[in-house]
Amino acid sequence: MNKELDQLAADNIRALAVAMVEKANSGHPGGPMGGADYMHILYSEFFNYDPSDMKWPFRDRFFMDAGHLSTLMYAQYYLLGNYEKNDVANFRQWGSVTPGHPEVDVARGIENTSGPLGQGHTMGVGAAIAANFLKARFGDWMNHKIYGFISDGGVQEEISQGAGRIAGHLGLSNFIMFYDSNDVQLSSKTDEVTSENTAMKYESWGWKVVTIDGHDHEQIRKALKDANAETEKPTLIIGETIMGKGCVTADGTPYEGYTELHGKPIGDTGADYEKTLLNLGADVANPFDIYSKVEEYYEGIVNKKKDEAQIKKKEIDAWRSENIELSNKLDGFLEGKLPKLDFGSIEQKDGQATRAASSNVLAYLAQNVENMIVSSADLSNSDKTDGFLNKTHVLKKGDFTGAFLQAGVAELTMATMANGIALHGGVMAVVATFFVFSDYMKPAIRLSCIQELPVKFVWTHDAFRVGEDGPTHQPIEQEAQIRLLEKLKNHSHEQSFVALRPADSQETNVAWKMAMENQKTPTGLILSRQGIKDVPAKSGNRYEEALGAEKGGYLIQEVADPDVILIANGSEVATLVAATKLLEEKEGLKVNIASIPSEGIFRQQSEAYQEKVIPPNKPVFGLTAGLPVNLEGLAGANGKVFGLEHFGYSAPASVLDEKFGFTGDQVYKEVMDFLN
């Protein structure tokens, strides 16, 4: 502990943040200047990791919520040696490793992509759940901490309600969050938008809360020491800080706490850029230099971190040598290895809803996959994730031996925590709700895609056949929204999302097989509420035929030189089968039927395969319970898609099928009108 060096290090972080934003002429300097003291004390004295092994699975993790404070992280990690001088000097520039908002880069210490406020700390809660889940299975030696950093905006975002409630309810004592409370946000002071008592709010959720001067190193130190000793509750450290701490005007007068310091270079404010750098001890001619005393200080810190990590690694090695079977299992979890799974062995009843088929798959997975957490937004008995729940028990405070998370009515929180579970590693995450409520999850789904996380989304009640619940519960446009993500590439140039809408029970088995084997991107399973007639099996083995779904689309009925190609996915495939019977019997037509559960995967197949399933020189008719655009790309310019272009109504599903034109007889007539 050296007061002079600690202050110098914090000021170095401030100066670097100021310089980065000024050179980029873009960014947020004021917040990093306020949070610098906390970051320095956290990383120099409390944060446990191995600088020589950044991906060490048993490291502490830091989840940034306030992604606009990225310069705070880059400056801190630059002191630790994770970034080069050129990296911080090229903040927000093309090709740099220091983007405007932090993006997952574990090798440099960035655990999560953040920017949309509220999601970063909620991913941290998910990571804390994953850590406790693993600790319950492998022992108390797995005691690493998850640190979060949140700003006023993150506290205000509604998702913080769900994250705070769940973290307190589960007693996540391994989660420690710093709230950078500076009373300033981007366009106003906080007292213009809120008068809540944040401390009381978190205390009511079951958190330990302490309020400190966020610039007093002794208070920061004590708060972190107490938080690390806490065994019953998550901790919120409310650090009262000053926006733009250290800013001065041209004559050296302090210029701190102003709203304008939040979101633009300080040279564009009432503060003076060069005088502020001088006030912070920086060399104006070389603003991206690490101060010589700070550089020497941090060399010692990094070496100490390495030594401490080696001590911990020896403790883990001793555990491994005494628990070889458990050790091998843990390695399998961390490597993402799947056990041998036989999806074809899962028995399914005839004519059931695909949500029921999914329930049977989940029951099988509960008995065969030991590192999976399934969560539902208060719908487990309706989205049928209770198939999994019935084979395990819920996670609860003091007992993480179960594998089911009852999230309550909090779709966005649940999905974001799943991203955090996936980011932590070692645990697979499945989340479920009604398909129409995927609307609540979109921000998390998007970050799941950007971060390339293999989260499994289960969406049931997939169409207007929800029936009596009416238009608020009947998805119409949701499939079109989700399938847009199949057309969007991630930064690895992969299809960013896989959406699967299976046609029957055996296709549901295959869809789950595809979801479990997909470890590159998120997968969504879109499942029916109502029973669906099984697709007839030509060979007598429907599962083997349904494996055609692994190519995204395949023919469930194939004849030579067909007169028309009918395409659909989900429950509409059975409607096409019924319509085809009439087309054959009444009109003598030769018909091919294609089930296309994933257009994205189908488009990855060879041109020859795609043209075998959907020949370019044949009339193509598509049927969808959603917007026609779902299939228009497949039907082509000369094809026709029959779908819905209006919201639903409250009535029994069978009545809606009749009213909306989704019976075999009505589709037969639509096909004939098209062909004529």
XYZ file of C-alpha atoms in Angstrom:
676
model
C 0.000 0.000 0.000
C 1.519 3.301 -1.130
C -0.763 6.344 -1.064
C 1.349 8.363 -3.466
C 1.648 5.541 -5.997
C -2.013 4.608 -5.695
C -3.034 8.187 -6.440
C -0.563 8.411 -9.308
C -1.879 5.173 -10.831
C -5.492 6.367 -10.624
C -4.514 9.694 -12.191
C -2.655 7.833 -14.946
C -5.882 5.974 -15.746
C -7.722 9.303 -15.846
C -5.166 10.893 -18.145
C -5.227 7.935 -20.529
C -9.021 8.006 -20.685
C -8.989 11.731 -21.441
C -6.317 11.313 -24.130
C -8.083 8.413 -25.837
C -11.339 10.311 -26.185
C -9.619 13.515 -27.262
C -7.617 11.815 -30.024
C -10.637 9.874 -31.264
C -12.773 13.028 -30.952
C -15.428 10.625 -29.688
C -16.286 8.910 -26.432
C -17.058 9.388 -22.749
C -14.210 10.767 -20.602
C -16.000 11.926 -17.428
C -17.160 8.559 -16.094
C -13.773 6.814 -16.394
C -12.214 9.719 -14.496
C -14.674 9.063 -11.669
C -14.198 5.289 -11.618
C -10.407 5.239 -11.835
C -9.768 4.958 -8.091
C -11.997 1.913 -7.701
C -10.542 0.142 -10.732
C -6.967 0.642 -9.563
C -7.638 -0.669 -6.044
C -9.693 -3.596 -7.346
C -7.108 -4.769 -9.858
C -3.989 -4.021 -7.855
C -5.122 -5.629 -4.598
C -8.191 -7.860 -4.961
C -8.687 -9.208 -8.471
C -7.338 -12.755 -8.834
C -6.189 -13.953 -12.244
C -3.064 -15.196 -14.001
C -1.540 -12.564 -16.333
C 0.345 -15.377 -18.083
C -2.832 -17.448 -18.576
C -5.673 -15.028 -19.244
C -8.190 -17.771 -20.082
C -7.564 -19.657 -16.834
C -11.060 -20.998 -16.038
C -10.820 -20.269 -12.307
C -9.979 -16.568 -12.602
C -12.072 -13.776 -11.159
C -14.207 -12.110 -13.813
C -15.097 -8.472 -14.368
C -18.386 -7.660 -16.115
C -18.706 -4.091 -17.325
C -22.260 -2.803 -17.605
C -21.452 0.787 -18.563
C -19.864 -0.053 -21.907
C -19.446 3.628 -22.711
C -16.754 3.618 -20.002
C -14.570 1.359 -22.157
C -11.579 3.693 -21.798
C -11.610 2.946 -18.070
C -11.034 -0.733 -18.864
C -8.530 -0.137 -21.645
C -6.480 2.233 -19.475
C -6.514 -0.161 -16.498
C -5.618 -3.171 -18.642
C -2.894 -1.164 -20.396
C -1.248 -0.661 -16.998
C -1.493 -4.431 -16.488
C 0.160 -5.116 -19.845
C -2.915 -6.401 -21.696
C -2.802 -3.615 -24.290
C -0.005 -1.877 -26.157
C 0.468 1.880 -26.351
C -0.659 1.814 -29.981
C -3.882 0.081 -28.965
C -5.012 2.816 -26.609
C -3.841 5.512 -29.030
C -6.166 4.062 -31.693
C -9.311 3.977 -29.574
C -12.480 3.690 -31.693
C -10.556 3.373 -34.972
C -10.973 0.830 -37.767
C -9.130 -2.391 -37.036
C -8.179 -1.452 -33.477
C -8.660 -3.783 -30.504
C -10.133 -0.895 -28.514
C -13.648 -0.402 -29.926
C -15.967 2.298 -28.613
C -17.828 -0.199 -26.456
C -15.948 -3.260 -25.157
C -16.311 -6.510 -27.098
C -15.483 -9.957 -25.720
C -11.711 -10.377 -25.737
C -10.790 -12.656 -22.840
C -7.106 -12.667 -23.788
C -7.051 -8.953 -22.937
C -9.386 -9.180 -19.941
C -12.701 -8.237 -21.609
C -15.235 -10.827 -20.408
C -18.372 -9.480 -22.100
C -19.612 -7.258 -24.875
C -21.482 -4.334 -23.359
C -23.109 -1.150 -24.464
C -26.867 -1.544 -24.106
C -27.135 -0.549 -20.453
C -28.278 -3.095 -17.877
C -27.150 -6.205 -19.734
C -23.502 -6.201 -18.641
C -24.128 -6.620 -14.917
C -26.958 -9.066 -15.608
C -24.533 -11.246 -17.556
C -22.362 -11.018 -14.457
C -25.232 -12.398 -12.386
C -25.484 -15.275 -14.878
C -21.753 -15.941 -14.550
C -22.112 -15.972 -10.748
C -24.897 -18.562 -11.085
C -22.673 -20.711 -13.312
C -19.796 -20.433 -10.831
C -22.026 -21.537 -7.945
C -23.448 -24.376 -10.047
C -19.930 -25.687 -10.693
C -18.826 -25.096 -7.102
C -21.713 -27.254 -5.873
C -20.418 -30.116 -8.029
C -16.650 -29.800 -7.653
C -15.943 -28.231 -4.287
C -15.367 -25.058 -2.328
C -11.916 -24.568 -3.852
C -13.805 -23.085 -6.816
C -14.244 -19.760 -5.040
C -13.497 -17.155 -7.691
C -15.490 -13.917 -7.655
C -17.571 -12.142 -10.263
C -17.261 -8.356 -10.203
C -19.739 -6.018 -11.857
C -19.484 -2.312 -12.615
C -22.676 -0.315 -13.151
C -23.562 3.315 -13.736
C -26.681 5.389 -13.107
C -28.084 4.383 -16.491
C -27.651 0.677 -15.816
C -29.423 1.016 -12.471
C -32.287 2.802 -14.202
C -32.714 0.255 -17.010
C -35.632 -2.029 -16.176
C -33.501 -5.162 -16.492
C -31.743 -4.188 -13.245
C -35.017 -5.021 -11.453
C -34.825 -8.639 -12.565
C -31.081 -8.993 -12.042
C -31.236 -7.441 -8.580
C -34.199 -9.546 -7.509
C -32.744 -12.843 -8.703
C -29.194 -12.236 -7.407
C -30.572 -11.373 -3.957
C -33.066 -14.234 -3.945
C -30.342 -16.761 -4.804
C -27.885 -15.268 -2.310
C -25.095 -14.839 -4.883
C -22.381 -13.888 -2.418
C -19.770 -14.421 -5.142
C -21.149 -11.377 -6.998
C -19.730 -7.975 -6.054
C -20.897 -4.873 -7.901
C -19.586 -1.328 -7.847
C -22.149 1.381 -8.594
C -20.416 4.479 -9.944
C -22.872 6.977 -8.490
C -21.888 10.408 -9.778
C -25.346 12.030 -10.060
C -24.733 12.794 -13.746
C -25.997 11.086 -16.870
C -25.675 11.874 -20.551
C -28.271 14.619 -20.926
C -29.158 15.612 -17.384
C -28.434 15.269 -13.701
C -29.942 12.134 -12.146
C -32.214 14.115 -9.854
C -34.169 15.198 -12.926
C -35.208 11.613 -13.679
C -35.249 9.700 -10.389
C -35.704 10.134 -6.660
C -35.523 6.481 -5.600
C -33.350 5.242 -2.759
C -31.076 2.814 -4.586
C -29.521 1.413 -1.412
C -32.915 0.576 0.092
C -34.019 -0.989 -3.175
C -31.097 -3.395 -3.293
C -31.354 -4.122 0.426
C -35.006 -5.079 -0.070
C -33.858 -7.617 -2.666
C -31.503 -9.180 -0.132
C -28.224 -7.475 -1.018
C -25.503 -6.257 1.327
C -25.148 -2.547 0.514
C -22.393 -0.162 1.545
C -22.040 3.481 0.511
C -18.550 4.962 0.287
C -16.579 7.894 -1.048
C -15.553 6.396 -4.387
C -12.318 8.374 -4.401
C -11.172 7.360 -0.908
C -8.829 4.413 -1.363
C -9.145 3.248 2.226
C -12.939 3.142 1.969
C -12.731 1.274 -1.348
C -10.278 -1.184 0.193
C -12.490 -1.881 3.216
C -15.623 -2.264 1.072
C -13.921 -4.820 -1.168
C -12.444 -6.689 1.794
C -15.866 -6.955 3.448
C -17.531 -7.946 0.174
C -15.028 -10.751 -0.333
C -15.739 -12.011 3.193
C -19.530 -11.995 2.675
C -21.032 -15.506 2.472
C -24.794 -14.917 2.336
C -25.546 -12.017 -0.020
C -24.384 -10.267 -3.166
C -22.733 -6.935 -2.396
C -23.462 -3.527 -3.881
C -20.754 -0.935 -3.260
C -22.242 2.473 -3.955
C -19.247 4.641 -4.754
C -20.103 8.321 -4.640
C -17.834 9.718 -7.344
C -17.329 12.943 -9.277
C -17.923 13.094 -13.020
C -14.722 14.321 -14.662
C -12.632 14.018 -11.490
C -9.391 15.956 -12.082
C -10.628 18.221 -14.890
C -9.496 21.845 -14.742
C -9.995 24.994 -16.814
C -7.268 26.920 -18.646
C -6.379 28.819 -15.466
C -6.239 25.657 -13.361
C -9.628 26.059 -11.688
C -11.346 22.694 -10.975
C -14.082 21.906 -13.519
C -15.775 18.750 -12.264
C -19.272 17.289 -12.003
C -20.721 18.864 -15.135
C -23.098 16.957 -17.419
C -21.155 17.973 -20.533
C -18.128 16.001 -19.296
C -20.081 12.774 -19.763
C -20.230 12.302 -23.501
C -17.731 14.390 -25.439
C -13.996 15.207 -25.461
C -13.155 17.517 -22.581
C -11.556 19.923 -25.030
C -15.092 20.628 -26.252
C -16.246 21.517 -22.726
C -15.429 24.192 -20.208
C -12.384 22.152 -19.178
C -8.971 22.529 -20.797
C -7.437 19.364 -22.281
C -3.750 20.176 -21.832
C -4.110 21.739 -18.382
C -6.122 18.708 -17.258
C -3.362 16.349 -18.434
C -0.812 18.430 -16.551
C -3.040 18.413 -13.462
C -3.090 14.610 -13.635
C 0.694 14.363 -13.950
C 0.810 13.443 -17.644
C 3.271 14.529 -20.322
C 1.160 16.567 -22.765
C 3.502 15.649 -25.627
C 3.194 11.924 -24.820
C -0.288 11.478 -23.325
C -0.364 7.714 -23.948
C 2.717 6.964 -21.875
C 2.475 5.060 -18.617
C 4.113 7.122 -15.863
C 7.526 5.643 -15.010
C 6.709 5.129 -11.314
C 3.350 3.572 -12.200
C 4.948 1.271 -14.764
C 7.412 -0.014 -12.185
C 4.624 -0.371 -9.600
C 2.477 -2.403 -11.984
C 5.340 -4.693 -12.957
C 5.414 -5.727 -9.327
C 1.617 -6.109 -9.234
C 1.614 -8.351 -12.327
C 4.387 -10.551 -10.928
C 2.518 -10.863 -7.643
C -0.652 -11.899 -9.533
C 1.305 -14.607 -11.334
C 2.755 -15.922 -8.067
C -0.641 -15.951 -6.343
C -2.175 -17.767 -9.316
C 0.512 -20.449 -9.108
C -0.329 -21.031 -5.438
C -3.996 -21.456 -6.358
C -3.108 -23.741 -9.260
C -1.128 -25.994 -6.915
C -4.186 -26.219 -4.658
C -6.293 -27.199 -7.673
C -3.693 -29.731 -8.841
C -3.805 -31.361 -5.411
C -7.590 -31.625 -5.669
C -7.301 -33.040 -9.177
C -4.852 -35.749 -8.101
C -7.240 -36.850 -5.354
C -10.366 -36.634 -7.540
C -9.356 -37.941 -10.951
C -12.861 -38.857 -12.137
C -14.333 -35.518 -11.059
C -11.360 -33.713 -12.560
C -11.922 -35.370 -15.938
C -15.609 -34.504 -15.761
C -14.774 -30.868 -15.022
C -12.422 -30.728 -18.007
C -15.180 -32.111 -20.207
C -17.551 -29.409 -18.983
C -15.011 -26.654 -19.608
C -14.189 -27.979 -23.081
C -17.874 -28.085 -24.004
C -17.817 -31.819 -24.648
C -21.190 -33.463 -25.087
C -21.817 -36.940 -23.712
C -22.889 -39.533 -26.247
C -26.558 -38.769 -26.927
C -29.032 -40.902 -28.884
C -31.866 -38.598 -29.911
C -33.417 -41.351 -31.984
C -34.045 -43.368 -28.824
C -36.361 -40.717 -27.333
C -39.876 -42.072 -27.584
C -42.629 -39.748 -28.742
C -46.397 -40.211 -28.924
C -48.245 -39.817 -32.199
C -49.798 -36.473 -33.027
C -48.552 -34.496 -30.054
C -47.563 -30.854 -29.846
C -43.914 -30.154 -30.553
C -43.684 -28.472 -27.109
C -44.640 -31.871 -25.636
C -42.046 -33.594 -27.811
C -39.505 -31.042 -26.575
C -40.482 -31.861 -23.003
C -39.573 -35.497 -23.601
C -36.219 -34.463 -25.065
C -35.542 -32.224 -22.068
C -36.335 -35.094 -19.695
C -33.766 -37.181 -21.578
C -31.186 -34.378 -21.444
C -31.758 -33.893 -17.699
C -30.698 -37.503 -17.193
C -27.760 -37.423 -19.610
C -26.253 -33.919 -19.621
C -24.962 -32.935 -16.198
C -23.863 -29.364 -16.937
C -27.038 -27.771 -18.245
C -29.147 -25.105 -16.568
C -32.693 -24.752 -17.912
C -34.712 -21.656 -17.085
C -38.285 -20.602 -17.679
C -40.080 -17.276 -17.245
C -42.818 -18.612 -14.945
C -44.072 -20.950 -17.682
C -42.355 -24.275 -17.016
C -45.661 -26.158 -16.942
C -46.776 -24.495 -20.179
C -43.611 -24.232 -22.264
C -43.046 -27.792 -21.050
C -39.569 -27.263 -19.662
C -41.012 -29.114 -16.682
C -39.876 -32.220 -18.536
C -36.417 -31.187 -17.361
C -37.543 -29.839 -13.994
C -39.221 -33.125 -13.085
C -35.833 -34.855 -13.323
C -33.970 -32.322 -11.150
C -34.839 -29.489 -8.744
C -34.654 -25.719 -8.690
C -31.591 -23.662 -7.847
C -32.064 -21.886 -4.547
C -30.103 -19.958 -1.977
C -27.587 -22.246 -0.332
C -28.338 -25.147 -2.704
C -27.074 -25.109 -6.278
C -27.147 -28.885 -6.679
C -30.248 -28.581 -8.871
C -30.245 -27.501 -12.500
C -33.479 -25.562 -13.042
C -33.719 -21.800 -12.638
C -37.178 -20.381 -11.985
C -36.566 -16.876 -13.282
C -40.029 -15.508 -12.647
C -41.633 -13.162 -15.166
C -38.398 -11.657 -16.493
C -37.721 -12.737 -20.066
C -34.975 -10.202 -20.806
C -33.226 -10.799 -17.481
C -33.405 -14.560 -17.958
C -31.995 -14.436 -21.492
C -29.213 -12.064 -20.470
C -28.264 -14.273 -17.506
C -28.073 -17.183 -19.964
C -25.521 -15.183 -21.942
C -23.540 -14.741 -18.724
C -23.735 -18.464 -17.965
C -22.372 -19.181 -21.441
C -19.629 -16.553 -21.085
C -18.482 -18.050 -17.784
C -18.001 -21.431 -19.406
C -18.498 -24.983 -18.217
C -22.301 -24.777 -18.192
C -24.873 -24.852 -20.999
C -27.865 -22.515 -20.821
C -31.429 -23.094 -22.022
C -34.168 -20.479 -21.604
C -37.864 -20.775 -22.415
C -40.996 -18.694 -22.789
C -43.892 -18.179 -25.218
C -42.757 -17.188 -28.709
C -44.644 -13.895 -28.632
C -42.593 -12.903 -25.584
C -39.369 -13.280 -27.530
C -40.086 -9.574 -28.098
C -38.976 -8.979 -24.501
C -35.747 -10.907 -25.158
C -34.538 -9.299 -28.391
C -31.749 -7.164 -26.850
C -30.269 -10.266 -25.196
C -30.724 -12.419 -28.302
C -28.848 -9.787 -30.277
C -25.938 -9.774 -27.799
C -25.995 -13.579 -27.815
C -25.470 -13.399 -31.589
C -22.760 -10.726 -31.408
C -20.866 -12.639 -28.692
C -21.353 -15.970 -30.534
C -22.799 -17.739 -27.508
C -24.425 -21.182 -27.849
C -27.492 -20.354 -25.752
C -30.589 -22.441 -26.524
C -33.863 -20.503 -26.739
C -37.095 -22.514 -26.448
C -40.185 -20.685 -27.703
C -43.551 -22.395 -27.529
C -47.083 -21.348 -28.542
C -45.622 -20.558 -31.925
C -48.608 -19.232 -33.894
C -52.143 -17.877 -33.884
C -53.273 -21.315 -32.738
C -52.700 -20.112 -29.188
C -56.372 -19.406 -29.811
C -58.509 -18.006 -27.048
C -55.648 -15.998 -25.519
C -56.065 -13.637 -28.437
C -53.839 -11.246 -30.384
C -51.549 -10.292 -27.484
C -50.424 -13.904 -27.186
C -50.540 -14.942 -30.840
C -47.196 -14.543 -32.621
C -47.556 -13.297 -36.185
C -44.474 -11.196 -36.947
C -42.079 -12.854 -34.466
C -40.811 -15.579 -36.806
C -39.923 -12.996 -39.447
C -37.979 -11.001 -36.861
C -36.058 -14.017 -35.600
C -35.285 -15.312 -39.095
C -33.669 -11.999 -40.000
C -30.866 -13.052 -37.639
C -30.309 -16.133 -39.820
C -29.437 -13.734 -42.646
C -27.009 -11.729 -40.491
C -23.350 -12.738 -40.264
C -21.381 -12.477 -37.024
C -17.752 -11.354 -36.902
C -16.634 -14.942 -37.511
C -18.566 -14.759 -40.802
C -20.988 -17.415 -39.607
C -24.773 -17.298 -39.701
C -25.368 -15.457 -36.411
C -28.438 -17.431 -35.295
C -30.119 -20.747 -36.065
C -33.932 -20.745 -35.979
C -35.611 -24.166 -36.076
C -39.352 -24.724 -36.370
C -39.851 -28.493 -36.450
C -42.773 -30.108 -38.263
C -43.493 -32.956 -35.830
C -42.152 -34.887 -32.851
C -39.272 -36.611 -34.601
C -38.196 -33.403 -36.269
C -38.223 -31.920 -32.764
C -35.784 -34.641 -31.683
C -33.550 -33.647 -34.598
C -33.928 -29.932 -33.862
C -32.711 -30.544 -30.312
C -29.828 -32.608 -31.694
C -28.884 -29.667 -33.900
C -29.206 -27.198 -31.023
C -27.037 -29.258 -28.693
C -24.358 -29.794 -31.333
C -24.278 -26.115 -32.301
C -21.560 -24.606 -30.120
C -20.843 -21.628 -32.371
C -24.034 -19.579 -32.203
C -27.377 -19.326 -30.380
C -30.229 -21.583 -31.484
C -33.961 -21.019 -31.215
C -36.539 -23.824 -31.193
C -40.004 -22.615 -32.219
C -42.605 -25.090 -30.974
C -46.349 -25.596 -31.215
C -48.934 -25.457 -28.462
C -51.400 -27.688 -30.331
C -51.037 -31.282 -31.429
C -49.672 -31.873 -34.931
C -50.220 -34.901 -37.142
C -46.909 -36.644 -37.672
C -45.331 -36.459 -41.104
C -45.825 -39.839 -42.831
C -42.631 -41.886 -42.909
C -41.834 -43.271 -46.345
C -39.316 -45.763 -44.961
C -41.127 -46.554 -41.734
C -38.410 -44.756 -39.695
C -39.531 -41.178 -39.248
C -36.497 -40.163 -37.132
C -34.028 -41.261 -39.805
C -35.957 -39.296 -42.404
C -36.243 -36.279 -40.120
C -32.428 -36.128 -39.984
C -32.833 -34.370 -43.325
C -33.618 -31.307 -41.205
C -29.892 -31.112 -40.420
C -29.529 -29.623 -43.909
C -32.039 -26.928 -43.022
C -34.640 -28.302 -45.411
C -35.517 -31.575 -47.086
C -38.263 -33.327 -49.031
C -40.780 -35.246 -46.951
C -42.570 -36.301 -50.152
C -40.768 -36.689 -53.444
C -42.063 -37.754 -56.857
C -40.508 -37.655 -60.302
C -41.171 -34.496 -62.314
C -43.569 -32.838 -59.831
C -46.224 -30.359 -60.968
C -45.793 -28.189 -57.878
C -43.502 -27.857 -54.865
C -45.145 -27.115 -51.524
C -42.953 -25.649 -48.776
C -43.536 -24.896 -45.097
C -42.141 -25.444 -41.627
C -43.650 -26.311 -38.276
C -47.319 -27.225 -38.029
C -48.070 -26.007 -41.551
C -46.207 -29.000 -42.976
C -49.016 -31.276 -41.769
C -51.542 -28.919 -43.397
C -49.643 -29.275 -46.685
C -49.799 -33.064 -46.349
C -53.596 -32.826 -45.985
C -53.849 -30.460 -48.959
C -51.620 -32.718 -51.076
C -53.985 -35.628 -50.595
C -56.737 -33.537 -52.229
C -54.454 -32.279 -54.988
C -53.555 -35.864 -55.850
C -57.052 -37.331 -55.546
C -59.072 -34.512 -57.142
C -56.613 -33.083 -59.658
C -54.184 -35.934 -60.311
C -51.259 -33.620 -59.565
C -47.777 -34.778 -58.706
C -46.602 -32.952 -55.594
C -43.328 -32.575 -53.716
C -43.472 -31.338 -50.118
C -40.485 -29.732 -48.411
C -40.055 -29.075 -44.704
C -37.670 -26.120 -44.222
C -37.109 -25.691 -40.469
C -34.105 -23.357 -41.056
C -33.717 -21.318 -44.223
C -30.309 -20.144 -43.006
C -28.859 -23.651 -42.841
C -30.657 -24.645 -46.047
C -28.918 -21.764 -47.863
C -25.552 -23.133 -46.732
C -26.100 -26.325 -48.716
C -24.796 -26.862 -52.234
C -26.713 -25.234 -55.064
C -27.423 -28.713 -56.437
C -29.046 -29.797 -53.164
C -31.114 -26.627 -52.872
C -32.368 -27.053 -56.428
C -33.207 -30.693 -55.778
C -35.468 -29.635 -52.906
C -36.850 -26.505 -54.602
C -36.324 -26.744 -58.383
C -36.015 -23.291 -59.988
C -38.210 -24.219 -62.956
C -41.225 -25.462 -60.993
C -44.098 -23.555 -59.363
C -43.561 -23.178 -55.621
C -46.296 -22.588 -53.058
C -45.419 -21.720 -49.471
C -47.600 -21.850 -46.362
C -46.757 -20.000 -43.148
C -48.746 -19.081 -40.049
C -46.686 -15.892 -39.880
C -45.886 -13.119 -42.325
C -45.503 -14.294 -45.950
C -41.935 -12.930 -45.948
C -40.974 -15.987 -43.867
C -40.949 -18.084 -47.056
C -40.885 -15.581 -49.929
C -37.134 -15.918 -50.379
C -37.549 -19.665 -50.807
C -40.638 -19.499 -53.025
C -38.915 -17.126 -55.412
C -40.263 -14.383 -57.660
C -42.685 -16.710 -59.455
C -43.863 -18.522 -56.357
C -46.669 -17.692 -53.973
C -46.722 -17.672 -50.173
C -49.974 -17.861 -48.239
C -49.582 -16.379 -44.781
C -51.016 -13.824 -42.404
C -50.790 -10.070 -42.739
C -52.918 -9.171 -39.734
C -52.987 -9.777 -35.981
C -54.932 -12.687 -34.561
C -58.267 -12.879 -32.764
C -59.574 -14.584 -29.650
C -61.262 -17.866 -30.574
C -60.560 -21.618 -30.425
C -57.608 -22.681 -32.571
C -59.782 -24.817 -34.870
C -62.030 -21.838 -35.541
C -59.051 -19.636 -36.328
C -57.657 -22.262 -38.729
C -60.988 -22.165 -40.549
C -61.337 -18.381 -40.496
C -57.751 -17.723 -41.583
C -57.673 -20.388 -44.309
C -55.342 -22.928 -42.725
C -57.201 -26.195 -43.376
C -56.197 -28.818 -45.899
C -59.273 -28.054 -48.017
C -58.655 -24.302 -48.043
C -54.953 -24.688 -48.836
C -55.858 -27.077 -51.675
C -58.008 -24.290 -53.168
C -55.229 -21.726 -52.681
C -52.767 -23.983 -54.514
C -55.202 -24.493 -57.380
C -55.846 -20.750 -57.666
C -52.080 -20.257 -57.810
C -51.550 -22.920 -60.471
C -54.457 -21.638 -62.572
